[in-house]
Coordinates of C-alpha atoms in Angstrom, one line a residue:
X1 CA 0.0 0.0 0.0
X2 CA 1.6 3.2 -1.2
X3 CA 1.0 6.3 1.8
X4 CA 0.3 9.5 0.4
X5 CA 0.5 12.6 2.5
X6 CA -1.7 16.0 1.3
X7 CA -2.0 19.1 3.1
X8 CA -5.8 20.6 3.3
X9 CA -7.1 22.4 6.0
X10 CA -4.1 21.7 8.7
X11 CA -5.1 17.8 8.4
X12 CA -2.8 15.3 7.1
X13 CA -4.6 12.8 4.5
X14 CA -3.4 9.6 3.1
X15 CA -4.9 7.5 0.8
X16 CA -3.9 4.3 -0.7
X17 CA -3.8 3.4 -4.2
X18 CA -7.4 2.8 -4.7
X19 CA -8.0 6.8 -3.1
X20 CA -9.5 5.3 -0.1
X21 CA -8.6 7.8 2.9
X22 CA -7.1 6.8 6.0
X23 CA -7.0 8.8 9.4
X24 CA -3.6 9.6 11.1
X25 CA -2.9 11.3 14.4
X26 CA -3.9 14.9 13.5
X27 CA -7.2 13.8 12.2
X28 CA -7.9 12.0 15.0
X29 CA -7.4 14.9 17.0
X30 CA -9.3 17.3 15.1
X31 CA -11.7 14.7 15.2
X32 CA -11.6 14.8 19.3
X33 CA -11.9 18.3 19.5
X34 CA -14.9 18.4 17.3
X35 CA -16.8 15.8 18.8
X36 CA -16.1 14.8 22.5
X37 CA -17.4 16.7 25.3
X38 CA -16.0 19.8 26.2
X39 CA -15.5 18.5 29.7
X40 CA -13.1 15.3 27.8
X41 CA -9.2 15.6 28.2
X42 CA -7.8 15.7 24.6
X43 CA -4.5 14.6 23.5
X44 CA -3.6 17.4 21.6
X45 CA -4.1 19.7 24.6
X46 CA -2.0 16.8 26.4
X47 CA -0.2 18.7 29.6
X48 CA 2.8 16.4 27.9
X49 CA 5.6 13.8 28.5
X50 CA 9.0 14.9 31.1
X51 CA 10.5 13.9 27.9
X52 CA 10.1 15.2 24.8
X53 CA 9.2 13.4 22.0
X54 CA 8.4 13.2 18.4
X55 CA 4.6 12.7 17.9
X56 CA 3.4 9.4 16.2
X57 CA 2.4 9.6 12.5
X58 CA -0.7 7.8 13.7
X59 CA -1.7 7.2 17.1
X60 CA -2.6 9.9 19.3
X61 CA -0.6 10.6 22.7
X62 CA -3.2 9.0 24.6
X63 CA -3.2 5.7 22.2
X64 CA 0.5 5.5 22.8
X65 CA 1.0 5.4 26.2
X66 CA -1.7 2.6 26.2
X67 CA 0.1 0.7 23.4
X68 CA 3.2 1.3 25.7
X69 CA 1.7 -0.5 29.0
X70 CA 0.1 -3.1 27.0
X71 CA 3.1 -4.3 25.6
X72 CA 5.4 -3.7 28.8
X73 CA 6.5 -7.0 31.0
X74 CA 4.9 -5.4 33.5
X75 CA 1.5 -5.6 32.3
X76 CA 2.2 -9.3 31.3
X77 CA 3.3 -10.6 35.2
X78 CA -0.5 -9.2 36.2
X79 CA -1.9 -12.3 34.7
X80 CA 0.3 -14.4 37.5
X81 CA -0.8 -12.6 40.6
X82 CA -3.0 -13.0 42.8
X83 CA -5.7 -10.6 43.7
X84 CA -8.1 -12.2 46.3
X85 CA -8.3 -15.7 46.7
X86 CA -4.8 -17.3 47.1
X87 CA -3.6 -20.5 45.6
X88 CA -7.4 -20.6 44.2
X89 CA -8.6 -24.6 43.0
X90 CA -10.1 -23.4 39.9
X91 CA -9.4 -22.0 36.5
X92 CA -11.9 -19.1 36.6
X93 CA -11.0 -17.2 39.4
X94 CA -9.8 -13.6 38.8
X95 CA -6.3 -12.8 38.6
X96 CA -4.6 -9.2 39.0
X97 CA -5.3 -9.0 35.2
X98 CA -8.1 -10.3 34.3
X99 CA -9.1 -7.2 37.1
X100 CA -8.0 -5.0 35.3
X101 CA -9.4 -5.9 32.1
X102 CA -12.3 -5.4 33.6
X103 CA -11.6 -2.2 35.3
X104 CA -10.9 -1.1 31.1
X105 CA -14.4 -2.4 30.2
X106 CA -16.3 -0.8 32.9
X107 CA -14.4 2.4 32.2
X108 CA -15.0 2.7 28.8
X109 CA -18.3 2.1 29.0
X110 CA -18.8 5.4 31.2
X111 CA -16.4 7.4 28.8
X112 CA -17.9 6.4 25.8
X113 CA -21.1 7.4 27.1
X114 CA -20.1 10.4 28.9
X115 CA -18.7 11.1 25.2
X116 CA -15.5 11.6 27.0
X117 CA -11.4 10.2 26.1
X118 CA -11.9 6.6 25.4
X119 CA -8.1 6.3 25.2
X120 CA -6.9 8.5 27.9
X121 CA -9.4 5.9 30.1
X122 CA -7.6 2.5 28.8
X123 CA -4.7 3.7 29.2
X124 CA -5.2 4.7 32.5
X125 CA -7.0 1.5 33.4
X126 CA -4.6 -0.7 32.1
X127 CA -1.6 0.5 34.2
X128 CA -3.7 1.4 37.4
X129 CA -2.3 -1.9 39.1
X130 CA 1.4 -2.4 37.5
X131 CA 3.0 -1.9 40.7
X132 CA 0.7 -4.5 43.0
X133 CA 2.9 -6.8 44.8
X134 CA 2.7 -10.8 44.6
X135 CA -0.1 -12.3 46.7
X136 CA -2.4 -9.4 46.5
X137 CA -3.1 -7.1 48.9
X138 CA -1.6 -9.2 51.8
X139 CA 1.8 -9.0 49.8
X140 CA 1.3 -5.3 49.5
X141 CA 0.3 -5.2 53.6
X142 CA 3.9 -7.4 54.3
X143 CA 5.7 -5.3 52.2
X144 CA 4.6 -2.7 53.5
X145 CA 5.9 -3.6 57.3
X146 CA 9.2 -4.4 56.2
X147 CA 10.2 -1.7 53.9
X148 CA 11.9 1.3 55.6
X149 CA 9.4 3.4 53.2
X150 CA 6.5 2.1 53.3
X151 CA 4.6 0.3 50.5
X152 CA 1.8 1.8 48.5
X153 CA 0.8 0.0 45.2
X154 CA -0.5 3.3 43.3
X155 CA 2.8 4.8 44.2
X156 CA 4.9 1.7 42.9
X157 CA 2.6 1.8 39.5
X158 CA 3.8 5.2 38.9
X159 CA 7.2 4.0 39.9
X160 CA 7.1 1.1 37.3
X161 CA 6.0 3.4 34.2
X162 CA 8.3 6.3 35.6
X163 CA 11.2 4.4 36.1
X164 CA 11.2 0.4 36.1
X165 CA 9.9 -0.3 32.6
X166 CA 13.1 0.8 30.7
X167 CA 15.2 -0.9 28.6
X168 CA 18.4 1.9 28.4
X169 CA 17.4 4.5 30.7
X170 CA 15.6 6.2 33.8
X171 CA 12.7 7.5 31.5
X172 CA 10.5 4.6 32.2
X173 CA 7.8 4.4 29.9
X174 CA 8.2 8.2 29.5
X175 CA 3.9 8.7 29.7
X176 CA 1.8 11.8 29.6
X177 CA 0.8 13.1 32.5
X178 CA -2.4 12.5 32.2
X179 CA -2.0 8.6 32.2
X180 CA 0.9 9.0 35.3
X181 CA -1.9 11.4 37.4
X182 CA -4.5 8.7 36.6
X183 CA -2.7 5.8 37.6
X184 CA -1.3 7.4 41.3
X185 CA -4.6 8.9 42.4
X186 CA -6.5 6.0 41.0
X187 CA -7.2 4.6 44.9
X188 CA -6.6 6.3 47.9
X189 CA -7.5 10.0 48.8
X190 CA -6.2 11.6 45.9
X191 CA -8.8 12.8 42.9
X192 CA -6.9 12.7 39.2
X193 CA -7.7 16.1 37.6
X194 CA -9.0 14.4 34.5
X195 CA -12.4 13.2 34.4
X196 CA -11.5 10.1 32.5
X197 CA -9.2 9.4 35.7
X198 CA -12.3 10.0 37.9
X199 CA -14.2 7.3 35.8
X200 CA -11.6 4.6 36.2
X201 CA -11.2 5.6 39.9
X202 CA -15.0 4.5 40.4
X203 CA -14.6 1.6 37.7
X204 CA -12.2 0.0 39.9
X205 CA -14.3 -0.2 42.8
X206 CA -17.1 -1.2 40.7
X207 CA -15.2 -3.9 39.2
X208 CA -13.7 -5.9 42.0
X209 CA -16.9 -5.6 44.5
X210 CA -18.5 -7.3 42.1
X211 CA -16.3 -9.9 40.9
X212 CA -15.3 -11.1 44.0
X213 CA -18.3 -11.3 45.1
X214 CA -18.6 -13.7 41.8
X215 CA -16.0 -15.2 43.4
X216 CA -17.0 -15.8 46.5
X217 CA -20.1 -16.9 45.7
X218 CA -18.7 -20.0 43.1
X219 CA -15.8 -21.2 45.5
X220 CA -19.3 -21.1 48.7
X221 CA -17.0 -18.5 50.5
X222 CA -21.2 -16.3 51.0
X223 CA -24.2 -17.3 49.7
X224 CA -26.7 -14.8 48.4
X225 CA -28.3 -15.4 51.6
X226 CA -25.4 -13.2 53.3
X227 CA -25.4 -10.7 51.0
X228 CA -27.2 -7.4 51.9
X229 CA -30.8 -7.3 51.4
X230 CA -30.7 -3.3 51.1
X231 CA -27.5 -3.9 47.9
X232 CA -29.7 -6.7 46.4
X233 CA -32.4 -4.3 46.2
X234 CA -30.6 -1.3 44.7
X235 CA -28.2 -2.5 42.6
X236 CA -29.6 -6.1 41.5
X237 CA -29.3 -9.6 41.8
X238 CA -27.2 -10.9 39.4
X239 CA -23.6 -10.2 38.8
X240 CA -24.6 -8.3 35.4
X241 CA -27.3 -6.7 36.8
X242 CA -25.4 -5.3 39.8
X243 CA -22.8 -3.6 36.9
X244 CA -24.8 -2.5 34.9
X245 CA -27.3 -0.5 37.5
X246 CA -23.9 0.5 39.1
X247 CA -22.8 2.4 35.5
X248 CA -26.1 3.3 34.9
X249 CA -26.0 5.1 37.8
X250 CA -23.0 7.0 37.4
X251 CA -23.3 7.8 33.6
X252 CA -26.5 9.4 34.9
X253 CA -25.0 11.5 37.5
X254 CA -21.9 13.0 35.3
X255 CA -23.9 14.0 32.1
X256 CA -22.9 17.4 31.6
X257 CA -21.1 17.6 35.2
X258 CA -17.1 18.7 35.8
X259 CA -17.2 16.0 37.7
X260 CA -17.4 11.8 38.3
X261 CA -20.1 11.2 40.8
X262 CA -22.7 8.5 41.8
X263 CA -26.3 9.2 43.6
X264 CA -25.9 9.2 47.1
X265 CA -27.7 6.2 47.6
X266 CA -25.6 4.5 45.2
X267 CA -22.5 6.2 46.7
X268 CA -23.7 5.1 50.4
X269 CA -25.0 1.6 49.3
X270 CA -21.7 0.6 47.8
X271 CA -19.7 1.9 50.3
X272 CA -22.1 -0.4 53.1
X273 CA -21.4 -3.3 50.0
X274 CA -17.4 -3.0 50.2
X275 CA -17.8 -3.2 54.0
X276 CA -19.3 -6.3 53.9
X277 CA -16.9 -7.4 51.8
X278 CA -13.9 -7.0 54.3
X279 CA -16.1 -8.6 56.7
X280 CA -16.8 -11.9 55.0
X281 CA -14.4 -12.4 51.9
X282 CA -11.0 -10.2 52.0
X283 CA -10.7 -11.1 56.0
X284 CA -12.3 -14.5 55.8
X285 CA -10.5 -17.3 56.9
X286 CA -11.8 -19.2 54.0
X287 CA -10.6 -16.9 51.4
X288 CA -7.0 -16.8 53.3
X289 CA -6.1 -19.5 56.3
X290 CA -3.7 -18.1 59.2
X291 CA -1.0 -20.8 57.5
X292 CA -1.4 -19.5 54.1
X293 CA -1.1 -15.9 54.9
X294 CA 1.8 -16.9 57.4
X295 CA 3.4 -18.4 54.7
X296 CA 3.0 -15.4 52.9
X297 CA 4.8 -13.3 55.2
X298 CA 7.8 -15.4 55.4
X299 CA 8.4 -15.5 51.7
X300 CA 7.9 -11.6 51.2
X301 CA 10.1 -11.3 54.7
X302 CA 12.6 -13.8 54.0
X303 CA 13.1 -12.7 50.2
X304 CA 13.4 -8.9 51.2
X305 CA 15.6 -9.4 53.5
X306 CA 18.0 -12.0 51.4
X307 CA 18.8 -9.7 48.7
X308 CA 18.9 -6.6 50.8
X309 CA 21.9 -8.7 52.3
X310 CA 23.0 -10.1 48.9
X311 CA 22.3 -6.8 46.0
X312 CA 24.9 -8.3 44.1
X313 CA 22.3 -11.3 43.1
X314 CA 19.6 -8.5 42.3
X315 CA 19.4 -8.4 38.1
X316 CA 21.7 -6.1 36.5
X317 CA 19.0 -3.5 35.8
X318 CA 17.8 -2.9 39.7
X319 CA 21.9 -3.4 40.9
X320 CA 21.6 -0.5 38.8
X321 CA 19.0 1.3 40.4
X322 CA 20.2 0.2 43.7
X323 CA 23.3 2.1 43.2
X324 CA 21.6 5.5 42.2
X325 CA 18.3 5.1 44.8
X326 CA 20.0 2.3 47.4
X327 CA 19.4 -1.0 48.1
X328 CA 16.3 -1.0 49.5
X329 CA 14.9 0.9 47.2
X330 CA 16.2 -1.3 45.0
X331 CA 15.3 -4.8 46.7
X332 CA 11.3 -3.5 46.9
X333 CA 10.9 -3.2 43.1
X334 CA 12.2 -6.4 42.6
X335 CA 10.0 -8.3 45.6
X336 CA 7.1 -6.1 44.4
X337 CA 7.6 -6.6 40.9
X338 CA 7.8 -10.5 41.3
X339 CA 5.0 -13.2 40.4
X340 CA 3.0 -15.4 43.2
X341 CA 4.8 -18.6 41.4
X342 CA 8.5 -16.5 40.9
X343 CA 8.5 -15.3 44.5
X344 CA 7.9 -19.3 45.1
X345 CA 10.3 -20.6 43.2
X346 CA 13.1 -17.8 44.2
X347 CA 12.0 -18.7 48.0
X348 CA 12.3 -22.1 47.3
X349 CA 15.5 -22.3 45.6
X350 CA 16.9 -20.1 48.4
X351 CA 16.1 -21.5 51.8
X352 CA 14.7 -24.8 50.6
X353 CA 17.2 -28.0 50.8
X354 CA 17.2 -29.3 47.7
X355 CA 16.5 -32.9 49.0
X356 CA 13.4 -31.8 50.4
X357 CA 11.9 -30.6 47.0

């Protein structure tokens, strides 16, 4: 196919040899700047990179920070990590990405019908979570304890696009700042300054009350029985029913508004939800036995403390980074960045005799 480039109007064309026109990154941005809402974030008024680049022929800012994450090594360890239920027996439990695929469903959904940045919103959702530890949150909570810092998972996703994700220097993934405000403020008491990080703040919640209450329900950790009677009643009583009430609701509330918001009841109902879900799934003792979360600990422990002793066993890339930020700086990325089954294996071939595997 032979590219043609004409001027007309300010907008790049190109047609192929049978004069059919294709779009390229300036149409596509004239094109958001016509149509979206004014309230949507577009990525030719992108507040930009640290590091300038040269713009893509044909994806927008926004579409190339998403193509970024997507492809990063990062984004491919979610699909080995554990978000609720550890060491599930079962193939169709949710792992730290299948979570966040949904997160991008339930996300785009809202911005498409908000007539907001569909883009700015994937890409947002799809590195929300590139910094959670291995074995969920209980890996994040160990971590946590033992380093010096402290352990937040929002603040290690911006770490990982920032700095970890590079193949020849301490650019990272070099994203907009759009995408990097998104993903840190995406939990906690932070609020992005983009709407379409507002949607995928909600969207997250959204998405894992309900599919671990999916969850729960197939591996007989609750029975509908135990759920609320008040969150049956508002937001439904099937799984696809309780999204799609839940979107509904919050589609409703943000037409034409500077802001994200649900109804109150909606707002008040879920919160009540998500505290029963502490209650009787993320605390259970049948989602996560004393000996499995004591286990756990000792591997996040015992693997932290290893190569803080031993930095010169960390890969060459964090030695790196342990020499420019220290080693236990250094030591966290690589613990947090690890797999459930990596941190296993590593643990394993450490402090397990080998005539006892």
């Amino acid at each position: 196919m032979r590219l043609r480039e004409e001027a007309e109007d300010s907008v790049i064309l190109v047609s192929n040899k049978e004069g059919v026109r294709m779009l390229l990154r300036e149409d596509l941005e004239k094109r958001e700047i016509e149509i979206l809402s004014p309230f949507a974030c577009k990525s030719a008024m992108s507040r930009g990179r640290a590091v300038p680049e040269e713009k893509c022929l044909i994806r927008t800012e926004f579409q190339r920070d998403r193509d970024r994450i997507i492809h990063s090594k990062s984004f491919r360890r979610l699909m080995h990590k554990t978000q609720v239920f550890l060491a599930p027996e079962g193939d169709h439990f949710r792992t730290r990405l299948t979570h966040t695929i949904e997160v991008s469903q339930i996300a785009r959904t809202i911005a498409r019908s908000l007539n907001l940045n569909e883009d700015l919103t994937e890409a947002i959702a799809l590195g929300h979570d590139l910094g959670h530890t291995p074995f969920g949150h209980n890996g994040e909570e160990i971590l946590n304890m033992v380093h010096p810092g402290g352990f937040e998972h929002n603040i290690q996703s911006l770490r990982v696009v920032d700095v970890l994700e590079s193949s020849s220097s301490r650019n990272g993934m070099n994203l907009t700042e759009e995408v990097r405000d998104g993903i840190v403020n995406h939990t906690g008491g932070g609020k992005p300054f983009t709407l379409e990080g507002q949607i995928v703040k909600i969207s997250d919640r959204i998405a894992y009350i309900n599919h671990d209450i999916d969850d729960a329900l197939r591996s007989n950790v609750i029975s509908m029985e135990d759920i609320p009677s008040s969150s049956l009643k508002l937001f439904g009583y099937s799984h696809r029913e309780r999204i799609d009430n839940m979107v509904t609701d919050v589609i409703v509330n943000s037409q034409d508004k500077e802001e994200i918001l649900q109804s109150k009841e909606f707002r008040l109902e879920l919160n009540d939800l998500r505290n029963f879900m502490f209650a009787h799934v993320y605390k259970s003792s049948r989602v996560k036995r004393e000996e499995d979360l004591a286990k756990v600990e000792v591997v996040i422990k015992s693997l932290y403390k290893y190569f803080l002793k031993n930095t010169e066993k960390l890969p060459s890339d964090l030695q790196e980074i342990a020499r420019i930020d220290g080693a236990g700086e250094a030591v966290k990325d690589y613990v947090a960045g690890m797999t459930d089954r990596f941190a296993l294996n590593i643990y394993t071939e450490l402090f397990v005799p080998k005539s006892w595997k």
